[in-house]
mmCIF file of C-alpha atoms in Angstrom:
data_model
loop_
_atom_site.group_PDB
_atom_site.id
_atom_site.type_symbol
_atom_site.label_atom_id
_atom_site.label_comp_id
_atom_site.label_asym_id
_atom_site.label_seq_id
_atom_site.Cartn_x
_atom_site.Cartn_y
_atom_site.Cartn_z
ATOM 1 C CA UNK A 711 -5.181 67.518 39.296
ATOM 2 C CA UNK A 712 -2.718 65.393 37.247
ATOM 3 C CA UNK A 713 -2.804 61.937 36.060
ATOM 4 C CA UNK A 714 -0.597 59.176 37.317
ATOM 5 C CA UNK A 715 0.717 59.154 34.115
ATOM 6 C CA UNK A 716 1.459 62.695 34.374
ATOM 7 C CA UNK A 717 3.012 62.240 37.656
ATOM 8 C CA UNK A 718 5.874 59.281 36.512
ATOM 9 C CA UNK A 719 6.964 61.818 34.144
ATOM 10 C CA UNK A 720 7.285 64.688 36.513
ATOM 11 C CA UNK A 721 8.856 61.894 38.835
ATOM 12 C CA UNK A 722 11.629 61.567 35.956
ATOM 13 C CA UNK A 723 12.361 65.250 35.203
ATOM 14 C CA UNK A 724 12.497 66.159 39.171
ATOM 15 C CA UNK A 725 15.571 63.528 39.444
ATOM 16 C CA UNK A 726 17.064 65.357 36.358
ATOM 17 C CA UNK A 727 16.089 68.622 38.729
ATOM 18 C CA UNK A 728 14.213 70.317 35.574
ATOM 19 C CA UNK A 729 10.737 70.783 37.177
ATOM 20 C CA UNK A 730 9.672 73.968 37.237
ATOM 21 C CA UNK A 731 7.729 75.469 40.557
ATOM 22 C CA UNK A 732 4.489 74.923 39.090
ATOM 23 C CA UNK A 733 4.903 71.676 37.959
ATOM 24 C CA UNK A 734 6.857 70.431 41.732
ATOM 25 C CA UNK A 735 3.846 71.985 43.439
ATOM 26 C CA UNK A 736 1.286 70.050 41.004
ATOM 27 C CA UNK A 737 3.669 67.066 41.466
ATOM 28 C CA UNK A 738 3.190 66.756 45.230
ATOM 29 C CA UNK A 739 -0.311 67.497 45.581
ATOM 30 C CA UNK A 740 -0.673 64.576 43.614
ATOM 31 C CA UNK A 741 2.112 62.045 45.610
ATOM 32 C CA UNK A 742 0.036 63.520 49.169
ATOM 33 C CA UNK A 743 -3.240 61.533 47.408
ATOM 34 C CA UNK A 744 -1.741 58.776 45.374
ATOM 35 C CA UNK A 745 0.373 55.843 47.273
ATOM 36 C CA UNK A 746 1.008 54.163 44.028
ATOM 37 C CA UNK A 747 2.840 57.292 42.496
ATOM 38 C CA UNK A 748 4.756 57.492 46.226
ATOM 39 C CA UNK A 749 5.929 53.996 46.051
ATOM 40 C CA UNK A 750 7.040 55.126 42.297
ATOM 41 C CA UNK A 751 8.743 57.935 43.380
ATOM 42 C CA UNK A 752 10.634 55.983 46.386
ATOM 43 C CA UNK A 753 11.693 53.644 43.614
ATOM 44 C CA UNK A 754 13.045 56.075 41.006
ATOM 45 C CA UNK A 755 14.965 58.021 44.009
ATOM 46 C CA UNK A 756 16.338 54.803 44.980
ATOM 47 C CA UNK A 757 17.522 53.709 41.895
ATOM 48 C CA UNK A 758 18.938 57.287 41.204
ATOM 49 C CA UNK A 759 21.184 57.122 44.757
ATOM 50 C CA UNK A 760 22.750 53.826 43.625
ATOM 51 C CA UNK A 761 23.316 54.386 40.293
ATOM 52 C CA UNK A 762 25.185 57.588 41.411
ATOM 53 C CA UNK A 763 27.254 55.883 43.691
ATOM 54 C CA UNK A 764 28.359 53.355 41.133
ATOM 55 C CA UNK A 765 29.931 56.532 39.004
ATOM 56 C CA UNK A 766 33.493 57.040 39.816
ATOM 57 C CA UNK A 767 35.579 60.154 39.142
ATOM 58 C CA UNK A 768 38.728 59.771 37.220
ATOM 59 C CA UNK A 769 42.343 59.300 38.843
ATOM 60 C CA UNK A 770 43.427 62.758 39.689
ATOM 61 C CA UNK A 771 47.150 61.211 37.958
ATOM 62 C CA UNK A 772 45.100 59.805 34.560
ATOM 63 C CA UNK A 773 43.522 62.891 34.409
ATOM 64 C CA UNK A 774 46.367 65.040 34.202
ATOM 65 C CA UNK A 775 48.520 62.751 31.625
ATOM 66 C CA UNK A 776 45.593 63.010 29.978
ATOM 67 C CA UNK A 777 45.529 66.669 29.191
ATOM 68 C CA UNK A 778 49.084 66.671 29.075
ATOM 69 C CA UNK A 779 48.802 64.346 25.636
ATOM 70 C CA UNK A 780 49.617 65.827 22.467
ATOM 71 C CA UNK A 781 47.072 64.004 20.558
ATOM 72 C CA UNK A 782 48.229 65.973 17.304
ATOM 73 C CA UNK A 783 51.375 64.591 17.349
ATOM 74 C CA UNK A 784 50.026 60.590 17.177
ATOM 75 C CA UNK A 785 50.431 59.257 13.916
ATOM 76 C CA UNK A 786 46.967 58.044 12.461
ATOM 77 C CA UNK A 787 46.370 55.424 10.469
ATOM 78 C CA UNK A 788 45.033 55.809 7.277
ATOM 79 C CA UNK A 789 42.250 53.603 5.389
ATOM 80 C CA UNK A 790 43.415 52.400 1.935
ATOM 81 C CA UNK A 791 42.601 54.502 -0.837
ATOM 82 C CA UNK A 792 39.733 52.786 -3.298
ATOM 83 C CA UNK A 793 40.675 51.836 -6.479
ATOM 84 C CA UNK A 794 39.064 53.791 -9.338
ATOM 85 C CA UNK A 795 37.168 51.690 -10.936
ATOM 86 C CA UNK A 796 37.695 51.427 -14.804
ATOM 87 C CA UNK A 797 35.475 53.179 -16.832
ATOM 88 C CA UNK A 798 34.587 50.346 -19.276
ATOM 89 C CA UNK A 799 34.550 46.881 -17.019
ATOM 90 C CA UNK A 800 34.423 45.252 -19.491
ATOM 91 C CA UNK A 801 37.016 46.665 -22.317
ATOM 92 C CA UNK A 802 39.405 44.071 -21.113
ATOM 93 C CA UNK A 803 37.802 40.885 -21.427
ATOM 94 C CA UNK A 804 36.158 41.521 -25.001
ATOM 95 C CA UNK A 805 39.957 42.221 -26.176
ATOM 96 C CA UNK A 806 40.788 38.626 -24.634
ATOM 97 C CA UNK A 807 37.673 37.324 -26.066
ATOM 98 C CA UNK A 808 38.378 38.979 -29.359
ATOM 99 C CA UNK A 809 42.528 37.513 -29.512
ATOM 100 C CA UNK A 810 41.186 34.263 -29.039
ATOM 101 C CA UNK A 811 38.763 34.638 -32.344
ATOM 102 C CA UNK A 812 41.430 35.833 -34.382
ATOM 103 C CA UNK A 813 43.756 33.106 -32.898
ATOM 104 C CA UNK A 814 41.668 30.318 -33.244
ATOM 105 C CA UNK A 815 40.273 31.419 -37.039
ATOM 106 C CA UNK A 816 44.259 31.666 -37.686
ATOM 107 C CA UNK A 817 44.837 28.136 -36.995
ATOM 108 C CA UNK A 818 41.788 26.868 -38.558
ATOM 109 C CA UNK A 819 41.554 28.888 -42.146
ATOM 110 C CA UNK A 820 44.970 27.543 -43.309
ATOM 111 C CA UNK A 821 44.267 23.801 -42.903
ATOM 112 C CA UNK A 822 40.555 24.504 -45.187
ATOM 113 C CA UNK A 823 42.520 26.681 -47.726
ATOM 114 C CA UNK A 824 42.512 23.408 -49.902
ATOM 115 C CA UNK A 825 38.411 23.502 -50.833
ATOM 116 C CA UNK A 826 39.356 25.483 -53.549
ATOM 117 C CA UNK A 827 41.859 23.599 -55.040
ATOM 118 C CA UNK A 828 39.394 20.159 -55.429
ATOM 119 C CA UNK A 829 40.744 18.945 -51.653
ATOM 120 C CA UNK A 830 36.991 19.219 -50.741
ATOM 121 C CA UNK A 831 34.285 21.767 -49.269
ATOM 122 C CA UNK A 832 35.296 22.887 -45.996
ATOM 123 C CA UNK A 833 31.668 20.738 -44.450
ATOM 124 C CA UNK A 834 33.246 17.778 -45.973
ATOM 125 C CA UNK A 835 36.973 18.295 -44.571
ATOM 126 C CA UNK A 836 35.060 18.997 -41.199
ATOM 127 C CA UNK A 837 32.756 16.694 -41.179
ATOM 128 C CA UNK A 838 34.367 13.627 -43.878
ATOM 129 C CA UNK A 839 36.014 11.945 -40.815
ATOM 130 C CA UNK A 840 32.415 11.616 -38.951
ATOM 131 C CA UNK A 841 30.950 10.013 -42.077
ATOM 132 C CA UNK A 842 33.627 7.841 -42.743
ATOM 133 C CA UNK A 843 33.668 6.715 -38.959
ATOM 134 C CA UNK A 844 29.831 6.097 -39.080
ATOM 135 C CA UNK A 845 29.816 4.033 -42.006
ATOM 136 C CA UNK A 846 32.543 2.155 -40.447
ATOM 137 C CA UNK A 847 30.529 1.751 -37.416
ATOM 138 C CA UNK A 848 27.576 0.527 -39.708
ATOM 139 C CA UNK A 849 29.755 -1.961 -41.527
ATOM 140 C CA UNK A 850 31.269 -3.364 -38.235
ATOM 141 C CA UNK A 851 27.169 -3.536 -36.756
ATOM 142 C CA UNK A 852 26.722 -5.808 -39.814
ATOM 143 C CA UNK A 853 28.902 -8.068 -39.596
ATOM 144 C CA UNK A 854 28.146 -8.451 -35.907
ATOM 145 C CA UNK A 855 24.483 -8.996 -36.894
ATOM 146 C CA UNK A 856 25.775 -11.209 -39.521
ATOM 147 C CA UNK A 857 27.890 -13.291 -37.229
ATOM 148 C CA UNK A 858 25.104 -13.591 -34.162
ATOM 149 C CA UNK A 859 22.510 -14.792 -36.499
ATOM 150 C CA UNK A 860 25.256 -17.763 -38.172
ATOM 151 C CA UNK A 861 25.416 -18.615 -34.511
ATOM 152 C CA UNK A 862 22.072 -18.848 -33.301
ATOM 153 C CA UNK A 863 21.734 -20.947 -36.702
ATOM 154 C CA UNK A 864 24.173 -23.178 -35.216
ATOM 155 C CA UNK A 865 22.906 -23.252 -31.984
ATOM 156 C CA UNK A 866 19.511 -24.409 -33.485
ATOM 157 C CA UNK A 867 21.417 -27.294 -34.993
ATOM 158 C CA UNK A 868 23.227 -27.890 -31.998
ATOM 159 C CA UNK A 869 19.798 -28.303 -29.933
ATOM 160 C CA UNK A 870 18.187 -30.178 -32.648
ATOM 161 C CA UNK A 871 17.351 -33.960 -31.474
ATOM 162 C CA UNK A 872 19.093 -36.990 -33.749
ATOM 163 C CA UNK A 873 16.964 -40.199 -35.068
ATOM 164 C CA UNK A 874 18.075 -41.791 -31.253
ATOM 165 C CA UNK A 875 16.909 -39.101 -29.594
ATOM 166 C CA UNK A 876 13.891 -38.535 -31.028
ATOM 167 C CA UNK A 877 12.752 -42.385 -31.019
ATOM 168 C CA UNK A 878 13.911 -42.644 -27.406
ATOM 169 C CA UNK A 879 11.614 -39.519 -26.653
ATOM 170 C CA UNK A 880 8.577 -41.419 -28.460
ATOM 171 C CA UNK A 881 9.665 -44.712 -26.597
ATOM 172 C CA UNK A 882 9.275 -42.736 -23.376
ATOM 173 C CA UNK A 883 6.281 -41.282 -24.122
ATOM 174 C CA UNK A 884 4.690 -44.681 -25.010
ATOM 175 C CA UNK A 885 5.573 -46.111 -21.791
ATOM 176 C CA UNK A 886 3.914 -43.987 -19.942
ATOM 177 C CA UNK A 887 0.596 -44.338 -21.568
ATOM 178 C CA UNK A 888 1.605 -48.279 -21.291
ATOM 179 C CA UNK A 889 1.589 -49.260 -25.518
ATOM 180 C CA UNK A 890 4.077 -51.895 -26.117
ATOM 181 C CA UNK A 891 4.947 -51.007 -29.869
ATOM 182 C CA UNK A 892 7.784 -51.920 -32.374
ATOM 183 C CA UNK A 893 8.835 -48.545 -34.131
ATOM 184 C CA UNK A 894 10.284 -47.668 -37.491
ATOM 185 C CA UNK A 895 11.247 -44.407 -38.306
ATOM 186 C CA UNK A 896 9.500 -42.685 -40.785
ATOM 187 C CA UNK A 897 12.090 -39.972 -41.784
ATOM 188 C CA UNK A 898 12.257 -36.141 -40.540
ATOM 189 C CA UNK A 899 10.496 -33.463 -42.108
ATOM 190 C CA UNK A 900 10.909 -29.250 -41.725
ATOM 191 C CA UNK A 901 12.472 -30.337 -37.827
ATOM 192 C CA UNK A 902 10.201 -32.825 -36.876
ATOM 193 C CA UNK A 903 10.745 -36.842 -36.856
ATOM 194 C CA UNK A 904 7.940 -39.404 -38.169
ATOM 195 C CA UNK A 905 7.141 -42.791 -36.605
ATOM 196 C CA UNK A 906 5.407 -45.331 -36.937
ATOM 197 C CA UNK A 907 4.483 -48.563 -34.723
ATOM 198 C CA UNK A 908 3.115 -51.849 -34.773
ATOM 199 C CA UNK A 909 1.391 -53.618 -32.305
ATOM 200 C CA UNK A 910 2.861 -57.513 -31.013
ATOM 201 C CA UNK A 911 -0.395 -59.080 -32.243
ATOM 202 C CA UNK A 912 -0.114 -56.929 -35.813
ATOM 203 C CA UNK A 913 -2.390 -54.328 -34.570
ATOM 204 C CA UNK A 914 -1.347 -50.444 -36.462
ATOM 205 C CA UNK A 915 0.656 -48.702 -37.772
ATOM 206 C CA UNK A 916 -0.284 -46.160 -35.246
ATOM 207 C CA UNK A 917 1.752 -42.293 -36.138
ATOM 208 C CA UNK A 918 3.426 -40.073 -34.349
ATOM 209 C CA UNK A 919 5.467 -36.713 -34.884
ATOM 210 C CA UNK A 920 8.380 -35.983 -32.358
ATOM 211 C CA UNK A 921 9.201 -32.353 -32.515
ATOM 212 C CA UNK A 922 12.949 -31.519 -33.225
ATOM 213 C CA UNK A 923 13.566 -29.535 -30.852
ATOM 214 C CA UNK A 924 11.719 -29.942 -27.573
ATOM 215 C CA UNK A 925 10.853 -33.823 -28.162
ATOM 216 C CA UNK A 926 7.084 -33.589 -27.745
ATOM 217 C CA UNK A 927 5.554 -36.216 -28.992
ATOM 218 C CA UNK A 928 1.930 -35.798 -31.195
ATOM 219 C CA UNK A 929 -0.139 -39.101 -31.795
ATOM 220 C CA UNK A 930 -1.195 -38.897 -36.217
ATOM 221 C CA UNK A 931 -4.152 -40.442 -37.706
ATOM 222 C CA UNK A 932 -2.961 -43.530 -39.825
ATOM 223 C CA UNK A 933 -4.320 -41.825 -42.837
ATOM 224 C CA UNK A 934 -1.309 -39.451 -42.134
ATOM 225 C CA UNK A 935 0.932 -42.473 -43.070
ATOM 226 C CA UNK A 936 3.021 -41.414 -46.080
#
């Protein structure tokens, strides 16, 4: 008794007639029991017929121009013979690297030959044109500073209120707390105008401060009077 397993491969070596008696008699004791290894078998034979029928022999004509060919006598292309590669990769690009050293230390020695002669250190000769160009740059950053601080001091004058202004700030101000006064100015003082007013039936002085600058106005005690 074989396996089914057993059987497909028998199945396979039968088709390739390599079965020996044995193994064909084995092989068909099993098929006359098993109708799953039959309807195996029907399908490899199958398969086997068709795929033989699909192989065609060659044109009797192709065939003999074929051995007739002097395949010797075809030139054959050759590949490209490698390159050896150089032994030291790298040989050739230190030498570049070195000739641009000794170029470059050529052009730079003879303009520092003068340290020696009281032209300089070689630092300062490298390095004198950076100083000199950032204590330029300091100078010029003062007088900027120098220049935005005299106009903000302007500006401040600009934006600081005159006697008029001032008094018509106060006047405003008193109207809308509803004093009728007569003012006289007092005089200004570190930005700030001084007034004082008197009532229509003599009542006062009352004070006041008007800023500057913004024109608030700041009621004063009347000892404040000076």
């Amino acid at each position: 008794m074989i396996s089914c397993e057993k059987a497909e491969l028998l199945l396979s070596a039968r088709l390739d007639g390599a079965l020996s008696p044995r193994e064909a008699a084995r092989l068909e004791a099993h098929l006359a029991r098993c109708p799953r290894c039959q309807a195996a078998a029907r399908e490899l034979e199958t398969l086997h017929q068709e795929a033989a029928g699909l192989a065609q022999a060659v044109p009797p004509r192709l065939a003999q121009a074929l051995q007739a060919t002097d395949w010797a006598s075809i030139p054959q292309e050759k590949a490209p013979a490698k390159k050896k590669a150089s032994p030291l990769p790298w040989a050739a690009g230190a030498a570049a690297a070195l000739a641009l050293v000794v170029a470059g230390s050529q052009l730079v020695l003879p303009n520092l030959g003068g340290a020696s002669s009281g032209e300089g250190s070689v630092l300062e000769q490298l390095f004198g044109g950076e100083r000199e160009s950032t204590t330029a740059s300091t100078a010029q950053d003062s007088d900027t500073q120098a220049a935005t601080a005299g106009e903000e001091s302007l500006a401040d004058k600009d934006s600081a209120l005159t006697q008029d202004q001032a008094q018509a700030c106060l006047q405003a101000y008193l109207e809308e707390t509803g004093e009728e006064l007569t003012l006289t100015c007092r005089g200004q003082e570190a930005g700030v105008w001084y007034f004082s007013g008197q009532g229509a039936a003599g009542e006062g002085p009352f004070l006041f401060a008007v800023d500057g600058v913004t024109g608030a106005v700041t009621p004063l005690p009347a000892e404040e009077a000076g």
